[in-house]
């Protein structure tokens, strides 16, 4: 039986998360932190980036990037998959992405075994508001 290639309920890229089945402690993920995913995103039909801002001094922009794992186990080149913005007043935004549409850097193609996209990061600018959360969640199985 093949497993369902979906992300967990939500994989946190920026923000606080409580303990889980795989991590027995609370954790805060920072802007720009590289997150290893258990699901290869280029095998998913569709997933979404979900970002929320409870309110801040200024509007924020979030750039979400992905990278493949190379055959030697290192991280390949980062490619931007989505950029979203949230107003200072706060709010929530969701951007849908098709895993099949992720375009890897041509220099990495000879050194990957597809599917290979299993690293993600979200960079928040100009700064991460307190209470902000950015995550990935699957919407349709492959």
mmCIF file of C-alpha atoms in Angstrom:
data_model
loop_
_atom_site.group_PDB
_atom_site.id
_atom_site.type_symbol
_atom_site.label_atom_id
_atom_site.label_comp_id
_atom_site.label_asym_id
_atom_site.label_seq_id
_atom_site.Cartn_x
_atom_site.Cartn_y
_atom_site.Cartn_z
ATOM 1 C CA UNK A 1 0.000 0.000 0.000
ATOM 2 C CA UNK A 2 1.398 3.406 -0.954
ATOM 3 C CA UNK A 3 1.356 6.131 1.674
ATOM 4 C CA UNK A 4 -0.601 9.293 1.123
ATOM 5 C CA UNK A 5 1.985 11.961 0.167
ATOM 6 C CA UNK A 6 0.411 14.729 2.213
ATOM 7 C CA UNK A 7 2.036 17.075 4.645
ATOM 8 C CA UNK A 8 1.008 16.797 8.264
ATOM 9 C CA UNK A 9 -1.971 18.916 9.288
ATOM 10 C CA UNK A 10 0.370 21.862 9.024
ATOM 11 C CA UNK A 11 4.133 22.086 8.898
ATOM 12 C CA UNK A 12 5.394 25.248 10.603
ATOM 13 C CA UNK A 13 8.005 27.338 8.776
ATOM 14 C CA UNK A 14 7.837 30.469 10.986
ATOM 15 C CA UNK A 15 6.310 30.722 14.432
ATOM 16 C CA UNK A 16 5.645 28.749 17.570
ATOM 17 C CA UNK A 17 4.618 25.113 17.576
ATOM 18 C CA UNK A 18 3.893 22.832 20.486
ATOM 19 C CA UNK A 19 5.241 19.326 20.938
ATOM 20 C CA UNK A 20 4.303 16.678 18.432
ATOM 21 C CA UNK A 21 4.689 12.968 17.803
ATOM 22 C CA UNK A 22 8.142 13.544 16.309
ATOM 23 C CA UNK A 23 9.318 16.384 18.572
ATOM 24 C CA UNK A 24 8.837 16.142 22.324
ATOM 25 C CA UNK A 25 9.267 19.864 23.020
ATOM 26 C CA UNK A 26 7.887 23.251 22.062
ATOM 27 C CA UNK A 27 9.731 25.124 19.347
ATOM 28 C CA UNK A 28 9.782 28.507 17.650
ATOM 29 C CA UNK A 29 10.865 28.521 14.007
ATOM 30 C CA UNK A 30 12.570 31.729 12.864
ATOM 31 C CA UNK A 31 12.363 33.611 9.590
ATOM 32 C CA UNK A 32 14.747 32.068 7.067
ATOM 33 C CA UNK A 33 15.201 28.823 9.010
ATOM 34 C CA UNK A 34 15.647 25.789 6.754
ATOM 35 C CA UNK A 35 13.038 23.114 7.483
ATOM 36 C CA UNK A 36 13.413 19.492 6.386
ATOM 37 C CA UNK A 37 10.051 18.085 5.294
ATOM 38 C CA UNK A 38 9.087 14.417 5.369
ATOM 39 C CA UNK A 39 6.989 14.862 2.218
ATOM 40 C CA UNK A 40 8.632 15.620 -1.111
ATOM 41 C CA UNK A 41 6.686 18.596 -2.415
ATOM 42 C CA UNK A 42 7.307 17.887 -6.092
ATOM 43 C CA UNK A 43 5.299 14.671 -5.587
ATOM 44 C CA UNK A 44 2.227 16.544 -4.296
ATOM 45 C CA UNK A 45 -0.529 17.700 -6.621
ATOM 46 C CA UNK A 46 -1.292 20.812 -4.638
ATOM 47 C CA UNK A 47 -0.439 22.300 -1.286
ATOM 48 C CA UNK A 48 -0.717 25.719 0.231
ATOM 49 C CA UNK A 49 1.307 28.273 2.117
ATOM 50 C CA UNK A 50 -0.742 29.706 4.972
ATOM 51 C CA UNK A 51 0.446 32.898 6.695
ATOM 52 C CA UNK A 52 -1.172 34.975 9.394
ATOM 53 C CA UNK A 53 -0.220 38.193 11.090
ATOM 54 C CA UNK A 54 -2.039 39.136 14.300
ATOM 55 C CA UNK A 55 -1.096 42.771 13.714
ATOM 56 C CA UNK A 56 2.175 44.654 13.564
ATOM 57 C CA UNK A 57 3.742 48.088 13.231
ATOM 58 C CA UNK A 58 4.107 47.688 9.450
ATOM 59 C CA UNK A 59 2.975 45.444 6.611
ATOM 60 C CA UNK A 60 5.028 42.275 6.128
ATOM 61 C CA UNK A 61 6.067 40.285 3.092
ATOM 62 C CA UNK A 62 6.742 36.552 3.189
ATOM 63 C CA UNK A 63 8.866 34.829 0.568
ATOM 64 C CA UNK A 64 8.605 31.027 0.552
ATOM 65 C CA UNK A 65 11.392 29.032 -1.080
ATOM 66 C CA UNK A 66 12.071 25.357 -1.675
ATOM 67 C CA UNK A 67 15.192 23.323 -2.347
ATOM 68 C CA UNK A 68 15.900 19.736 -3.337
ATOM 69 C CA UNK A 69 18.043 17.237 -1.518
ATOM 70 C CA UNK A 70 21.067 16.347 -3.631
ATOM 71 C CA UNK A 71 22.390 12.789 -3.951
ATOM 72 C CA UNK A 72 25.129 13.503 -1.388
ATOM 73 C CA UNK A 73 22.475 14.579 1.156
ATOM 74 C CA UNK A 74 23.182 18.318 0.959
ATOM 75 C CA UNK A 75 20.706 21.070 0.093
ATOM 76 C CA UNK A 76 20.463 22.164 -3.527
ATOM 77 C CA UNK A 77 19.695 25.649 -4.807
ATOM 78 C CA UNK A 78 16.774 27.539 -3.287
ATOM 79 C CA UNK A 79 13.969 28.589 -5.653
ATOM 80 C CA UNK A 80 11.229 31.060 -4.730
ATOM 81 C CA UNK A 81 7.779 29.483 -5.040
ATOM 82 C CA UNK A 82 5.515 32.173 -3.571
ATOM 83 C CA UNK A 83 5.561 35.700 -2.207
ATOM 84 C CA UNK A 84 2.641 36.988 -0.159
ATOM 85 C CA UNK A 85 1.991 40.165 1.811
ATOM 86 C CA UNK A 86 -0.060 40.930 4.905
ATOM 87 C CA UNK A 87 -1.150 44.388 6.088
ATOM 88 C CA UNK A 88 -0.090 45.871 9.425
ATOM 89 C CA UNK A 89 -3.691 45.495 10.627
ATOM 90 C CA UNK A 90 -3.196 41.737 10.486
ATOM 91 C CA UNK A 91 -4.931 39.010 8.583
ATOM 92 C CA UNK A 92 -4.482 35.646 6.929
ATOM 93 C CA UNK A 93 -3.476 34.705 3.405
ATOM 94 C CA UNK A 94 -3.269 31.367 1.627
ATOM 95 C CA UNK A 95 -1.335 30.752 -1.602
ATOM 96 C CA UNK A 96 -1.838 27.525 -3.525
ATOM 97 C CA UNK A 97 1.134 25.842 -5.196
ATOM 98 C CA UNK A 98 1.291 22.806 -7.452
ATOM 99 C CA UNK A 99 4.240 20.599 -6.576
ATOM 100 C CA UNK A 100 4.602 19.659 -10.220
ATOM 101 C CA UNK A 101 5.171 23.327 -11.092
ATOM 102 C CA UNK A 102 8.233 23.765 -8.856
ATOM 103 C CA UNK A 103 11.101 24.522 -11.211
ATOM 104 C CA UNK A 104 14.462 23.378 -9.859
ATOM 105 C CA UNK A 105 17.670 25.199 -10.662
ATOM 106 C CA UNK A 106 19.095 23.683 -13.863
ATOM 107 C CA UNK A 107 22.475 23.193 -12.151
ATOM 108 C CA UNK A 108 20.839 20.796 -9.642
ATOM 109 C CA UNK A 109 18.993 18.580 -12.119
ATOM 110 C CA UNK A 110 21.912 16.237 -12.821
ATOM 111 C CA UNK A 111 22.449 15.667 -9.082
ATOM 112 C CA UNK A 112 18.914 14.814 -7.853
ATOM 113 C CA UNK A 113 16.631 11.799 -7.885
ATOM 114 C CA UNK A 114 13.090 13.063 -8.407
ATOM 115 C CA UNK A 115 10.982 13.692 -6.452
ATOM 116 C CA UNK A 116 13.541 15.642 -4.444
ATOM 117 C CA UNK A 117 12.055 18.879 -3.061
ATOM 118 C CA UNK A 118 12.048 18.372 0.701
ATOM 119 C CA UNK A 119 13.476 21.606 2.133
ATOM 120 C CA UNK A 120 11.427 24.740 2.734
ATOM 121 C CA UNK A 121 11.950 28.155 4.300
ATOM 122 C CA UNK A 122 9.928 31.323 4.728
ATOM 123 C CA UNK A 123 11.636 34.701 4.964
ATOM 124 C CA UNK A 124 9.642 37.494 6.576
ATOM 125 C CA UNK A 125 10.524 41.154 5.984
ATOM 126 C CA UNK A 126 11.042 43.752 7.262
ATOM 127 C CA UNK A 127 10.758 41.778 10.549
ATOM 128 C CA UNK A 128 8.692 38.957 12.008
ATOM 129 C CA UNK A 129 5.767 40.262 14.086
ATOM 130 C CA UNK A 130 5.162 38.615 17.444
ATOM 131 C CA UNK A 131 2.600 35.852 17.054
ATOM 132 C CA UNK A 132 3.064 35.451 13.287
ATOM 133 C CA UNK A 133 2.747 31.971 11.843
ATOM 134 C CA UNK A 134 3.685 30.639 8.385
ATOM 135 C CA UNK A 135 3.063 27.028 7.475
ATOM 136 C CA UNK A 136 2.550 24.526 4.676
ATOM 137 C CA UNK A 137 -0.440 22.252 4.371
ATOM 138 C CA UNK A 138 -1.482 19.762 1.710
ATOM 139 C CA UNK A 139 -4.779 20.280 -0.041
ATOM 140 C CA UNK A 140 -4.870 17.493 -2.649
ATOM 141 C CA UNK A 141 -2.986 14.198 -2.674
ATOM 142 C CA UNK A 142 -0.765 13.273 -5.593
#
